[in-house]
PDB file of N, CA, C and O in Angstrom:
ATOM      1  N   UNK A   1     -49.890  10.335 -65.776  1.00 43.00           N
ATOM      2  CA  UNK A   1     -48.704  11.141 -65.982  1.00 43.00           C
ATOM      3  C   UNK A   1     -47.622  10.286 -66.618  1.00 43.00           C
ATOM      4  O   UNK A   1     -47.236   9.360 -65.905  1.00 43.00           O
ATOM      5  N   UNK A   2     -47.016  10.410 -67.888  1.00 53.00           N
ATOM      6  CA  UNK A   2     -45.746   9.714 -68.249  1.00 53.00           C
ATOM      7  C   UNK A   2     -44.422  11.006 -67.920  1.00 53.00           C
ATOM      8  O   UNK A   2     -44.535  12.221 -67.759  1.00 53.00           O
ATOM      9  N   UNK A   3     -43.379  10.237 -67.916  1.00 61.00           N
ATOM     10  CA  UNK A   3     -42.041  10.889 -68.120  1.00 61.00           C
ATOM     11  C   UNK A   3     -41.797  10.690 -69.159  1.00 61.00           C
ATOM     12  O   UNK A   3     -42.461   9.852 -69.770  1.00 61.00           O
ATOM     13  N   UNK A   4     -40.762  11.368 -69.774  1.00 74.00           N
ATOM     14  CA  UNK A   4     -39.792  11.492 -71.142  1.00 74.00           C
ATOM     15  C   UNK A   4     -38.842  11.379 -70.724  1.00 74.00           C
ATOM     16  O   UNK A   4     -38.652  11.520 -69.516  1.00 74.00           O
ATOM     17  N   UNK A   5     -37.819  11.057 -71.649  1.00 90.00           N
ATOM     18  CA  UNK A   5     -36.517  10.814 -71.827  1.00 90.00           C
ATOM     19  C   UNK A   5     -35.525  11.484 -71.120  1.00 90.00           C
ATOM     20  O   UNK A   5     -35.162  12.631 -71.379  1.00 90.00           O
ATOM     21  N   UNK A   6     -34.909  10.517 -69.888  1.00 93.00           N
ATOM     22  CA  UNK A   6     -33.867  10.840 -69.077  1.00 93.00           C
ATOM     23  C   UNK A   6     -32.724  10.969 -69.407  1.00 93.00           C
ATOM     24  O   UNK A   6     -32.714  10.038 -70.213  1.00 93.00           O
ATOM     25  N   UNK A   7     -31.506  11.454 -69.459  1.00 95.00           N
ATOM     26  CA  UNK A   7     -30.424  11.658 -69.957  1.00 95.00           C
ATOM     27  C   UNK A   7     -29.525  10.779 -69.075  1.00 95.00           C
ATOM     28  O   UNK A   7     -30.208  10.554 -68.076  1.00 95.00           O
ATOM     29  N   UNK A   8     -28.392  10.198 -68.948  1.00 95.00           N
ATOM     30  CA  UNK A   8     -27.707   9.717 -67.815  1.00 95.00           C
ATOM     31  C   UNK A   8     -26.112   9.694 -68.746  1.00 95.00           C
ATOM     32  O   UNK A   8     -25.840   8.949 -69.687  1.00 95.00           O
ATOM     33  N   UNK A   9     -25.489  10.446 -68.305  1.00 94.00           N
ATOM     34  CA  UNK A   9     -24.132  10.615 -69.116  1.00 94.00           C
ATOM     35  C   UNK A   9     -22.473  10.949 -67.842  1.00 94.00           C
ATOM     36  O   UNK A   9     -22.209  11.807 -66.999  1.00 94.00           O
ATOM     37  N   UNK A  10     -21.766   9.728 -68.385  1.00 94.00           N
ATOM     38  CA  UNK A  10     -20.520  10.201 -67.407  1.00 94.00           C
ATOM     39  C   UNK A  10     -19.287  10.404 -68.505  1.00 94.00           C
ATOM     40  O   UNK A  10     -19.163  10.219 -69.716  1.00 94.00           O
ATOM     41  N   UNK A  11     -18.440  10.886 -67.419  1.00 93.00           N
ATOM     42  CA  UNK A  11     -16.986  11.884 -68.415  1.00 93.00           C
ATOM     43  C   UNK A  11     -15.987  11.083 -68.255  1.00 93.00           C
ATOM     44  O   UNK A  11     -16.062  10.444 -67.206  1.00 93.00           O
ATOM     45  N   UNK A  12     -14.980  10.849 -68.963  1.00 91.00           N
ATOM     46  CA  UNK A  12     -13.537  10.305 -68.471  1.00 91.00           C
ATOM     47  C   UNK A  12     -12.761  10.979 -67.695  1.00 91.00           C
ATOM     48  O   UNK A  12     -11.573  10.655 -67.693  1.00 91.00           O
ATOM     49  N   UNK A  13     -13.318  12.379 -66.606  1.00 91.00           N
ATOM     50  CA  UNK A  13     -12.339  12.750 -65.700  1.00 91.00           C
ATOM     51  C   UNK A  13     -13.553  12.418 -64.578  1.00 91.00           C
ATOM     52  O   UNK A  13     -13.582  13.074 -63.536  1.00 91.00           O
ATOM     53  N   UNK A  14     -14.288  11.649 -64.771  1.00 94.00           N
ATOM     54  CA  UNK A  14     -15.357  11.051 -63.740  1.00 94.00           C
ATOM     55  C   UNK A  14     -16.805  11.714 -63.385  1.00 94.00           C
ATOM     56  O   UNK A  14     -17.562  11.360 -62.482  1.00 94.00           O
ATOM     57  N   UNK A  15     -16.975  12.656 -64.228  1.00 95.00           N
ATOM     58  CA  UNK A  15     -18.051  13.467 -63.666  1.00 95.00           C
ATOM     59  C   UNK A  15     -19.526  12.752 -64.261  1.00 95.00           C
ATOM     60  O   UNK A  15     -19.800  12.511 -65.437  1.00 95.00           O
ATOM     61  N   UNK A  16     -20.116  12.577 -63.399  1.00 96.00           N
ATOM     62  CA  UNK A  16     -21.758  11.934 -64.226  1.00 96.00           C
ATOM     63  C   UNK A  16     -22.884  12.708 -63.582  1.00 96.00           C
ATOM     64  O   UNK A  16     -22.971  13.118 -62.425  1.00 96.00           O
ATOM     65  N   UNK A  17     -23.791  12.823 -64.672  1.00 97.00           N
ATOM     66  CA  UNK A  17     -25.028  13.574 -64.204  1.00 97.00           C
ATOM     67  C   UNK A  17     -26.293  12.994 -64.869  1.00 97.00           C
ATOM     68  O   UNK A  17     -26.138  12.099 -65.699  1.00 97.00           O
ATOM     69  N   UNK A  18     -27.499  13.419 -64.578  1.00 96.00           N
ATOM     70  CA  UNK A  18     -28.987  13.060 -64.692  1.00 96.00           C
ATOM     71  C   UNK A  18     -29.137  13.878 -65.047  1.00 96.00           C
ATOM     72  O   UNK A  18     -28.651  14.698 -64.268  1.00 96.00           O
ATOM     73  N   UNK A  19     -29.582  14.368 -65.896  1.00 96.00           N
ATOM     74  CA  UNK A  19     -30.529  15.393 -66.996  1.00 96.00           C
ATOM     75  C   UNK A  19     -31.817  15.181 -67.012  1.00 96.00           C
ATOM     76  O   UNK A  19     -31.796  13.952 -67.074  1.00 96.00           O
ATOM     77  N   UNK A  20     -33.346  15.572 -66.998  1.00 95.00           N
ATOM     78  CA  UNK A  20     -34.309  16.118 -67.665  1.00 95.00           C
ATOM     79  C   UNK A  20     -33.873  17.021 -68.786  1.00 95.00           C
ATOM     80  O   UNK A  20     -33.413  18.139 -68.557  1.00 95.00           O
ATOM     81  N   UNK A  21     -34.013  16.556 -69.945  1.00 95.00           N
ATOM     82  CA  UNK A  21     -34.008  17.370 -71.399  1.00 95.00           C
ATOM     83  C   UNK A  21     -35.507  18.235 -71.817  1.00 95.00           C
ATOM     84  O   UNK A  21     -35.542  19.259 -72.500  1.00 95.00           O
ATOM     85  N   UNK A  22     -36.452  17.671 -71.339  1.00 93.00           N
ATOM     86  CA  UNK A  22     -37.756  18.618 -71.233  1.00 93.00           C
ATOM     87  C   UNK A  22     -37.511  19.930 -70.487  1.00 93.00           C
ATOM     88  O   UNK A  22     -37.462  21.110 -70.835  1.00 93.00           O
ATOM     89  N   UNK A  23     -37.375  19.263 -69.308  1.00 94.00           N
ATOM     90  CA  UNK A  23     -37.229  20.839 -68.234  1.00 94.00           C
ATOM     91  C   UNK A  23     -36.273  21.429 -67.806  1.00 94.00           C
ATOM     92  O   UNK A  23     -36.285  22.172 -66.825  1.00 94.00           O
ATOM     93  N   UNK A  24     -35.054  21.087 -68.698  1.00 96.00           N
ATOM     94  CA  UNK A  24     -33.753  21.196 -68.594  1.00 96.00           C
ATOM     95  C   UNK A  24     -33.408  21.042 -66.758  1.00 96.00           C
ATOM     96  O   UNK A  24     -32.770  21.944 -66.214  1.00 96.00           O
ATOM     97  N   UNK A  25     -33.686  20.361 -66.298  1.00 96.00           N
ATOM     98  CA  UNK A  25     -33.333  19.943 -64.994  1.00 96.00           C
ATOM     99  C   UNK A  25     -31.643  19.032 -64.717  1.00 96.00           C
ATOM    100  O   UNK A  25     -31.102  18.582 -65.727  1.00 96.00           O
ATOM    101  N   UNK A  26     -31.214  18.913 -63.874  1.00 97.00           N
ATOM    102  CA  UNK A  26     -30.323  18.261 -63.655  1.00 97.00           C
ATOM    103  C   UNK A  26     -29.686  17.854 -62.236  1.00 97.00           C
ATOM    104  O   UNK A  26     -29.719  18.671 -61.316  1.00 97.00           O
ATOM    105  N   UNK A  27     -29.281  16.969 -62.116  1.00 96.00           N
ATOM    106  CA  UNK A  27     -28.491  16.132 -60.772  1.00 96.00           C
ATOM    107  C   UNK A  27     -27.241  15.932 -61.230  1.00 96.00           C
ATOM    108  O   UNK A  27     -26.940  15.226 -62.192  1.00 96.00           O
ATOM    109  N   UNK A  28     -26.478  16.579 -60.513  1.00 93.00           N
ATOM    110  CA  UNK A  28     -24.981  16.004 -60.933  1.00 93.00           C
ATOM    111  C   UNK A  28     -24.503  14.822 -59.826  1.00 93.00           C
ATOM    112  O   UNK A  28     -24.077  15.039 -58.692  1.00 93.00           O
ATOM    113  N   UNK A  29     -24.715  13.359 -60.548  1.00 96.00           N
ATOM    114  CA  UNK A  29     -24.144  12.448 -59.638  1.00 96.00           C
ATOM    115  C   UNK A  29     -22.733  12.015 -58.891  1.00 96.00           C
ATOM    116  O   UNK A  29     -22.585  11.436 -57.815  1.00 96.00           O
ATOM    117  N   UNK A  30     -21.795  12.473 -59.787  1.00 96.00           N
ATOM    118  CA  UNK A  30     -20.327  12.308 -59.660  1.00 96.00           C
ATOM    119  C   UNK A  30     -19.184  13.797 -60.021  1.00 96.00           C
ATOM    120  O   UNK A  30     -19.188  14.500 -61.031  1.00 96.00           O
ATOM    121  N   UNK A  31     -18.239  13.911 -58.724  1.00 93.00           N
ATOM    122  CA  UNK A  31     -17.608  14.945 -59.777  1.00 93.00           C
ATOM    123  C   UNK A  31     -16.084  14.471 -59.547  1.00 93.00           C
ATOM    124  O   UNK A  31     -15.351  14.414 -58.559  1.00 93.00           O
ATOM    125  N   UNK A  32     -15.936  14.136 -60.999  1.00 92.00           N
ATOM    126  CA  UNK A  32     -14.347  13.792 -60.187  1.00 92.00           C
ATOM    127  C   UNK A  32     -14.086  12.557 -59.760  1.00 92.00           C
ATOM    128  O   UNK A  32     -13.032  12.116 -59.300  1.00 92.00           O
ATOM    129  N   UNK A  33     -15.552  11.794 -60.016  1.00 86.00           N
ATOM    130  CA  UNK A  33     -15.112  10.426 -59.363  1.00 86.00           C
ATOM    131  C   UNK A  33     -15.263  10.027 -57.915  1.00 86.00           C
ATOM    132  O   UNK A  33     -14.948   8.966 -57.377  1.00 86.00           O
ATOM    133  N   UNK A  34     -15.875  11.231 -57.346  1.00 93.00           N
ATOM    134  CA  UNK A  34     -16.356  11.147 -55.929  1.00 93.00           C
ATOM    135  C   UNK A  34     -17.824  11.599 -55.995  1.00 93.00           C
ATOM    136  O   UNK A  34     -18.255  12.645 -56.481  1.00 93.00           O
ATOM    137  N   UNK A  35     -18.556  10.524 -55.363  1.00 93.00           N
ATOM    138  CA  UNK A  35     -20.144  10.911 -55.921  1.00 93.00           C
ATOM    139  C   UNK A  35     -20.543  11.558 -55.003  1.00 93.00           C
ATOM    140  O   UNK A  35     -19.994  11.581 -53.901  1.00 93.00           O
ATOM    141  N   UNK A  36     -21.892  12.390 -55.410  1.00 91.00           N
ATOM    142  CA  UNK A  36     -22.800  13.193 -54.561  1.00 91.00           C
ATOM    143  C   UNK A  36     -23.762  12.525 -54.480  1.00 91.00           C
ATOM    144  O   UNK A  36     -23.927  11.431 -55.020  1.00 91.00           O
ATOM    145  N   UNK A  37     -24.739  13.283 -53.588  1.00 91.00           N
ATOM    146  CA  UNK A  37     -26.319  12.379 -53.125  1.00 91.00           C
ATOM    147  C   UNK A  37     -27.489  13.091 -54.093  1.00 91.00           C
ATOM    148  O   UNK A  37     -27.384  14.132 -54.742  1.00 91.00           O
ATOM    149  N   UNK A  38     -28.249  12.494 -54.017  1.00 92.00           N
ATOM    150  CA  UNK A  38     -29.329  12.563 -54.982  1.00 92.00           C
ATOM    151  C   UNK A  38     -30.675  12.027 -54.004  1.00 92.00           C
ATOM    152  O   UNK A  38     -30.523  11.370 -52.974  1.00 92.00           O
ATOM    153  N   UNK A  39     -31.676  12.348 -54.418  1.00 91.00           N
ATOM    154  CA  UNK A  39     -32.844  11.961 -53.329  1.00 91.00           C
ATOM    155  C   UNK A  39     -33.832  11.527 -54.448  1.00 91.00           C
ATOM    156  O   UNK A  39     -34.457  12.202 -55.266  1.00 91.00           O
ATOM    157  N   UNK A  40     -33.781  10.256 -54.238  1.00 90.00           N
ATOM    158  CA  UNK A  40     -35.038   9.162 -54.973  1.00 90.00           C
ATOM    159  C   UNK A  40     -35.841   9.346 -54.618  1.00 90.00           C
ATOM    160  O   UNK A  40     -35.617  10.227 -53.788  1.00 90.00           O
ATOM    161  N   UNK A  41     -37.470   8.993 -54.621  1.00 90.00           N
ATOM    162  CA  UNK A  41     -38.262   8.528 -54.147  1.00 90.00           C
ATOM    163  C   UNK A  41     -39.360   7.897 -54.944  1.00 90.00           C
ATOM    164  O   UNK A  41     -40.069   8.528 -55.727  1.00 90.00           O
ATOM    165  N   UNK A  42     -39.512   5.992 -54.583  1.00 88.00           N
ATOM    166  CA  UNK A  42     -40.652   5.495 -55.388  1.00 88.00           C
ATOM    167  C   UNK A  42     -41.144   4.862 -54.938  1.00 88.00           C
ATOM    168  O   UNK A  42     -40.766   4.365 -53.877  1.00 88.00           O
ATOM    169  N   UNK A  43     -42.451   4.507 -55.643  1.00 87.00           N
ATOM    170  CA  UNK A  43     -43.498   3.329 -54.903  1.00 87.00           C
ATOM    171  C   UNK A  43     -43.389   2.892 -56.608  1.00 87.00           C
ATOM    172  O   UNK A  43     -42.699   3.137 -57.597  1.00 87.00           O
ATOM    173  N   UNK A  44     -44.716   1.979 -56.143  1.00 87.00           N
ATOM    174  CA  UNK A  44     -45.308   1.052 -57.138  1.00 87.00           C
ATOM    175  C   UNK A  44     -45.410   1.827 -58.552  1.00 87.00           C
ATOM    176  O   UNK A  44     -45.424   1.337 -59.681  1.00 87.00           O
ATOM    177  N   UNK A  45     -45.455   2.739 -58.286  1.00 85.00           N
ATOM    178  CA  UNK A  45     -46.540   2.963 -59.706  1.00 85.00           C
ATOM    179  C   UNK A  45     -45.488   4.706 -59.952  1.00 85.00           C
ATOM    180  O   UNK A  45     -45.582   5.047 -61.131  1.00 85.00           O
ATOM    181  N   UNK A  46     -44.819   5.480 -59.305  1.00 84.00           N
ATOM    182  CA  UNK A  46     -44.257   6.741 -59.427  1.00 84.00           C
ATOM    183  C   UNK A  46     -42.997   6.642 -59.014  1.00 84.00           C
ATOM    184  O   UNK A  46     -42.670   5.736 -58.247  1.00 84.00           O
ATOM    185  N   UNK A  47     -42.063   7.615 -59.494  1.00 84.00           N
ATOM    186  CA  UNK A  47     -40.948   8.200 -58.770  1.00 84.00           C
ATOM    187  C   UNK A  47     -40.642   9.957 -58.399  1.00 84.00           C
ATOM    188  O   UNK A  47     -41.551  10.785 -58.458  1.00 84.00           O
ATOM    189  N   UNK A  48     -39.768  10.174 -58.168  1.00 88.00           N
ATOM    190  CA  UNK A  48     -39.553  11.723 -58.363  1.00 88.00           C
ATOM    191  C   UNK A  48     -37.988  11.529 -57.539  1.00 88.00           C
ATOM    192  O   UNK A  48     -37.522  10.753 -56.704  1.00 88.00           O
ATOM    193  N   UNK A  49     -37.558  12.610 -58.244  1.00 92.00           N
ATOM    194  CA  UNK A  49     -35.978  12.904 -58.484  1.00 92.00           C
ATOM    195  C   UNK A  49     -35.776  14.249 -57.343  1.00 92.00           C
ATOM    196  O   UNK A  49     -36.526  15.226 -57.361  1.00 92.00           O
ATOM    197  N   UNK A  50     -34.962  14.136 -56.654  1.00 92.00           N
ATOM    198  CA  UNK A  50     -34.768  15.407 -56.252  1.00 92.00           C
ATOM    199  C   UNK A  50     -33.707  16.535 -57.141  1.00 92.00           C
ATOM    200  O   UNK A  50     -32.629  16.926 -56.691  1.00 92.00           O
ATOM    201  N   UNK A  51     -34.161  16.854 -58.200  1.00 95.00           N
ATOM    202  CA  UNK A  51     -33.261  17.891 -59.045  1.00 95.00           C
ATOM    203  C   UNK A  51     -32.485  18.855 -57.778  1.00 95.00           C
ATOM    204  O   UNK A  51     -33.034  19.216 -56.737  1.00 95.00           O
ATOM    205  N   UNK A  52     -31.148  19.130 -58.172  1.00 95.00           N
ATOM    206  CA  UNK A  52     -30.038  20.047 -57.701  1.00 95.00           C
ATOM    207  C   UNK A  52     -30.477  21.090 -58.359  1.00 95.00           C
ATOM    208  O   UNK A  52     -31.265  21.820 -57.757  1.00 95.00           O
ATOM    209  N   UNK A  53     -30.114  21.419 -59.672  1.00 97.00           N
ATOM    210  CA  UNK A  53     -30.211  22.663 -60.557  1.00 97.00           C
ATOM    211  C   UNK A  53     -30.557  22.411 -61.776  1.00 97.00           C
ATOM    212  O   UNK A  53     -30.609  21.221 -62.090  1.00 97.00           O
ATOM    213  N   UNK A  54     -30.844  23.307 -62.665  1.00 98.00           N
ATOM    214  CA  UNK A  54     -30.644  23.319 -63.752  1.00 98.00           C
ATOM    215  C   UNK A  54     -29.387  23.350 -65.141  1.00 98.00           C
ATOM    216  O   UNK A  54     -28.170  23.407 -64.966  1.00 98.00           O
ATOM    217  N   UNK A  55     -29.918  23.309 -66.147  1.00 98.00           N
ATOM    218  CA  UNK A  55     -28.904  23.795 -67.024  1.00 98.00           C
ATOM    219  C   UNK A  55     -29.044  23.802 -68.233  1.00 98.00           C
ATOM    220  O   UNK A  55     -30.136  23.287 -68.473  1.00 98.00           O
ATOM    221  N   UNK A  56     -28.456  24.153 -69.300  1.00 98.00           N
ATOM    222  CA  UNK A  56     -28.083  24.604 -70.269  1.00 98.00           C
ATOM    223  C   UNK A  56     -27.091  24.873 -71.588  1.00 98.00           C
ATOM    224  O   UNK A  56     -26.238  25.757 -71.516  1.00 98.00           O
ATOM    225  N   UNK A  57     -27.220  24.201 -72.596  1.00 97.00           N
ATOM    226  CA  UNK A  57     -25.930  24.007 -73.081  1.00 97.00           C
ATOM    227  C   UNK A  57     -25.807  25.670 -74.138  1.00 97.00           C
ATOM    228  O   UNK A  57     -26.713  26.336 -74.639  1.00 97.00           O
ATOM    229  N   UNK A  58     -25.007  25.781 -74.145  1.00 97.00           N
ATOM    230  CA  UNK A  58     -24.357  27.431 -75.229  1.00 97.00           C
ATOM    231  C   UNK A  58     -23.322  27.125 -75.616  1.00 97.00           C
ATOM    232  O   UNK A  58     -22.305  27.260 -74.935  1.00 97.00           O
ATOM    233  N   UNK A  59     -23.341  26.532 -77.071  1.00 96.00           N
ATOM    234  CA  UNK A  59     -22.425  26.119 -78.138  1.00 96.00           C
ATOM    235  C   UNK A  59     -21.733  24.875 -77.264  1.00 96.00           C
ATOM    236  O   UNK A  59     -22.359  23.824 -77.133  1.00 96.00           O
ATOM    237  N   UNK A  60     -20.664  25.015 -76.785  1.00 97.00           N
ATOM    238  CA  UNK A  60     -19.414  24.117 -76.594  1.00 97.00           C
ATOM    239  C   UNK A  60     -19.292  23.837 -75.273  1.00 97.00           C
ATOM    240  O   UNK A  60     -18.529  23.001 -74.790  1.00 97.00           O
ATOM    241  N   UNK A  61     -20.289  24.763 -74.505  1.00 98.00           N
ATOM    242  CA  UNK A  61     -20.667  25.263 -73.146  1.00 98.00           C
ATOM    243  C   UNK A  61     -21.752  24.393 -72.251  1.00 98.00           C
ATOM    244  O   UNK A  61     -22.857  24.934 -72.297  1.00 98.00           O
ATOM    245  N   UNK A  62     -21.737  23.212 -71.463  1.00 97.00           N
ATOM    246  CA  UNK A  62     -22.693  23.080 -70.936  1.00 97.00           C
ATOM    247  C   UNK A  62     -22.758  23.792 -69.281  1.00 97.00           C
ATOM    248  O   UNK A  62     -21.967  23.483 -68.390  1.00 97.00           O
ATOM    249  N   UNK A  63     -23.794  24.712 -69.146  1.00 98.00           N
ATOM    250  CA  UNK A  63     -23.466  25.537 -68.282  1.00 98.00           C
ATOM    251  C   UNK A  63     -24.682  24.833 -66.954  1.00 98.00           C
ATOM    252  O   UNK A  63     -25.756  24.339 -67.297  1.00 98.00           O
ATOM    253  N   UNK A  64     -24.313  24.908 -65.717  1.00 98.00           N
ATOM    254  CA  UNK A  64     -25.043  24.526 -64.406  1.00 98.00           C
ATOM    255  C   UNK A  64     -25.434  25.090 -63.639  1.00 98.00           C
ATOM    256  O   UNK A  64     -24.656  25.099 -62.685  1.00 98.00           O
ATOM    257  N   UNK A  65     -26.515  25.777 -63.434  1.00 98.00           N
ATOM    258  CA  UNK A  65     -27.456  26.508 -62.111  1.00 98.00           C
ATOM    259  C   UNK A  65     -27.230  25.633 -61.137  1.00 98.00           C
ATOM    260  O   UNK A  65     -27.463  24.433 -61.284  1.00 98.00           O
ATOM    261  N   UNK A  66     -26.708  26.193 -59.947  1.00 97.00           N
ATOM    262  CA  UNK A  66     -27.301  24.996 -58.787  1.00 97.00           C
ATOM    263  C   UNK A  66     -28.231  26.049 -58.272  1.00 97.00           C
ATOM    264  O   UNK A  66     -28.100  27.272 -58.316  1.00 97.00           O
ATOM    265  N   UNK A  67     -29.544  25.059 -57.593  1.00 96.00           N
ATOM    266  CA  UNK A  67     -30.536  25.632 -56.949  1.00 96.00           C
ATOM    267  C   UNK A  67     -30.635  26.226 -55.555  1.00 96.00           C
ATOM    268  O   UNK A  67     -31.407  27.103 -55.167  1.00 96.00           O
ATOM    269  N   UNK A  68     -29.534  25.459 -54.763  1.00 94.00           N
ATOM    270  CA  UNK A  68     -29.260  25.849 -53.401  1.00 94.00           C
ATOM    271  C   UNK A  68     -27.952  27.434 -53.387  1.00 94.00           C
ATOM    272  O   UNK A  68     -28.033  28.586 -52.962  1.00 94.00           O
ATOM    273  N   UNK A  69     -27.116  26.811 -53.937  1.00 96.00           N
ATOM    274  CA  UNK A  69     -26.268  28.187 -54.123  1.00 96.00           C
ATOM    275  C   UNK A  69     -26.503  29.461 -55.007  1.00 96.00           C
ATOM    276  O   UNK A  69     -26.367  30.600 -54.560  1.00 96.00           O
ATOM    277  N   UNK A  70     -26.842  29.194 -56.214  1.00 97.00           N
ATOM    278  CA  UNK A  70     -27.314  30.197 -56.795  1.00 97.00           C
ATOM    279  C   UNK A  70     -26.029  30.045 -58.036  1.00 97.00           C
ATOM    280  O   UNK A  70     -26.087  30.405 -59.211  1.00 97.00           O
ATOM    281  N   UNK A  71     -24.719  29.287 -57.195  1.00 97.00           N
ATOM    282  CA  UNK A  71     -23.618  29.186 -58.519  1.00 97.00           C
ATOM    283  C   UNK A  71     -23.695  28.879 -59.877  1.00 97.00           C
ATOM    284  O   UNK A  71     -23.875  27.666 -59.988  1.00 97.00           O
ATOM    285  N   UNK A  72     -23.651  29.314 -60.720  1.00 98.00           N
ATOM    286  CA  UNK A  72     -23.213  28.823 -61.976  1.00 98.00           C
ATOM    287  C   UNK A  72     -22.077  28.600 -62.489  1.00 98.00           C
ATOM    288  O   UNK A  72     -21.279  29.518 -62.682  1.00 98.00           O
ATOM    289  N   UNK A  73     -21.810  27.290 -62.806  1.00 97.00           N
ATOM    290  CA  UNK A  73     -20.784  26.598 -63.278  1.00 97.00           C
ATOM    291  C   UNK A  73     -20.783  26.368 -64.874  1.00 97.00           C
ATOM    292  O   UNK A  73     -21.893  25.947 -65.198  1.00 97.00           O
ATOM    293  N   UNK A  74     -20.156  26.463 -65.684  1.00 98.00           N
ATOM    294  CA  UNK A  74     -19.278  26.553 -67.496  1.00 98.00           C
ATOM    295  C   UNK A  74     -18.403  25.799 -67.312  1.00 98.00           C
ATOM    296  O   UNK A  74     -17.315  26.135 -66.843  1.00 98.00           O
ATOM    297  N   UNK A  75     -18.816  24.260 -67.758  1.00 96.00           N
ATOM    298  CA  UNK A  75     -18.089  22.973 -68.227  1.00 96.00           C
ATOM    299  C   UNK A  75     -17.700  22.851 -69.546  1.00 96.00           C
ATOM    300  O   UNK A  75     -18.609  22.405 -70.247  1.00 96.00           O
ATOM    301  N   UNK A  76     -16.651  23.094 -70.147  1.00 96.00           N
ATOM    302  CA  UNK A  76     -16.282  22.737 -71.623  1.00 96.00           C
ATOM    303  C   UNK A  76     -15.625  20.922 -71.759  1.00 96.00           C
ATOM    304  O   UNK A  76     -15.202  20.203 -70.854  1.00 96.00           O
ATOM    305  N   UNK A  77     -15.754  20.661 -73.088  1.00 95.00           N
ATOM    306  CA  UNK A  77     -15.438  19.306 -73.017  1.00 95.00           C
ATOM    307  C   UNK A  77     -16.472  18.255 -72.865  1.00 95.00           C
ATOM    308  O   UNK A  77     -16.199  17.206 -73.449  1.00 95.00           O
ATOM    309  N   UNK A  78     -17.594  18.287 -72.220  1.00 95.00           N
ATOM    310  CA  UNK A  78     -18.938  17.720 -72.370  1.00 95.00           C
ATOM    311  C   UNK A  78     -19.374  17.244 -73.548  1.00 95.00           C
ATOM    312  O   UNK A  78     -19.183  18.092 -74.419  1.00 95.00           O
ATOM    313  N   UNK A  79     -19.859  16.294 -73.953  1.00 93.00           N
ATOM    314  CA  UNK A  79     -20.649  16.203 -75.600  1.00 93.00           C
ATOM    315  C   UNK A  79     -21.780  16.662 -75.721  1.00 93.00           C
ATOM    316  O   UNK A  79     -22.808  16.050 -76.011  1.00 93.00           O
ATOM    317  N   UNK A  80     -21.564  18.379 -75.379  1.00 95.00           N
ATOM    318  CA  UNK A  80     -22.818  19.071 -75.788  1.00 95.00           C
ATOM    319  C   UNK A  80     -23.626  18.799 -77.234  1.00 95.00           C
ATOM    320  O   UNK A  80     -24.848  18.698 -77.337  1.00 95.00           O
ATOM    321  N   UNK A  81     -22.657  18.707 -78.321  1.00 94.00           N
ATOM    322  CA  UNK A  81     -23.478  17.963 -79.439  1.00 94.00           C
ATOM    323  C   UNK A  81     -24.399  16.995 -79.573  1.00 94.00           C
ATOM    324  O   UNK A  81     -25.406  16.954 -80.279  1.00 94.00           O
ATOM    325  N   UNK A  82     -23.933  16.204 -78.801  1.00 92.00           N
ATOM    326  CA  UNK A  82     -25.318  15.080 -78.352  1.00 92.00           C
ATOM    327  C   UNK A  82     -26.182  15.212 -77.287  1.00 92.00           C
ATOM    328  O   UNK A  82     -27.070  14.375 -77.123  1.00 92.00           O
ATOM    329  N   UNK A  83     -25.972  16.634 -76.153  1.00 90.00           N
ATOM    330  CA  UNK A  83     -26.812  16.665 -75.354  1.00 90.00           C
ATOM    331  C   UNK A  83     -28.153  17.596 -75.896  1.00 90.00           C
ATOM    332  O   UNK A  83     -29.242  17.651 -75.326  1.00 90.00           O
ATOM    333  N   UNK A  84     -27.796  18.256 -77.060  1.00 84.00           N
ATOM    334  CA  UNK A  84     -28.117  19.704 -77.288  1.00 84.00           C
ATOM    335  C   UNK A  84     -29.647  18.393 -78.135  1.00 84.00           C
ATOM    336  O   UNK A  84     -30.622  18.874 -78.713  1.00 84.00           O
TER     337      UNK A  84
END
C-alpha cells in the first residue's frame, strides 16, 4: 500500500490543517492558534490518521464537513488556488 501526497497548510490568523487531496479528507489541527487533537497511529512499517471530516474547495470557498457533527463550515481567505 503507498500513500500520496499529504497537504499540511497553516493561516496567519492561526488555523492549520492536514488534508488528503486524493480523498479529500481532512484534520483541522489548529483554529485560531489553539490546537485540536488528532489521533496518530504507527508502527514500523504503517500509519493511519484519524480524519475529522472532509472537504472541498468551490472557487474562493474552502468548505469543511465535520464527521461527528454533521456541520459544515465556508472558510474564505484560504489559498484555495494552491489547494485546488
Amino acid at each position: 500500500m503507498t500513500v500520496g501526497p499529504l497537504i499540511l497548510f497553516s493561516t496567519e490568523t492561526g488555523d492549520a490543517w492536514l488534508l488528503d487531496p486524493a480523498d479529500r479528507l481532512a484534520a483541522w489541527l489548529a483554529r485560531g492558534a489553539e490546537s485540536e487533537s488528532i489521533h496518530i497511529e504507527e508502527s514500523d512499517t504503517t500509519f493511519a490518521i484519524g480524519w475529522k471530516g472532509r472537504y472541498r474547495i468551490e472557487g474562493p470557498a474552502f468548505v469543511y464537513a465535520d464527521n461527528d457533527s454533521g456541520r459544515v463550515t465556508r472558510i474564505l481567505g484560504y489559498p484555495t488556488d494552491q489547494l485546488a
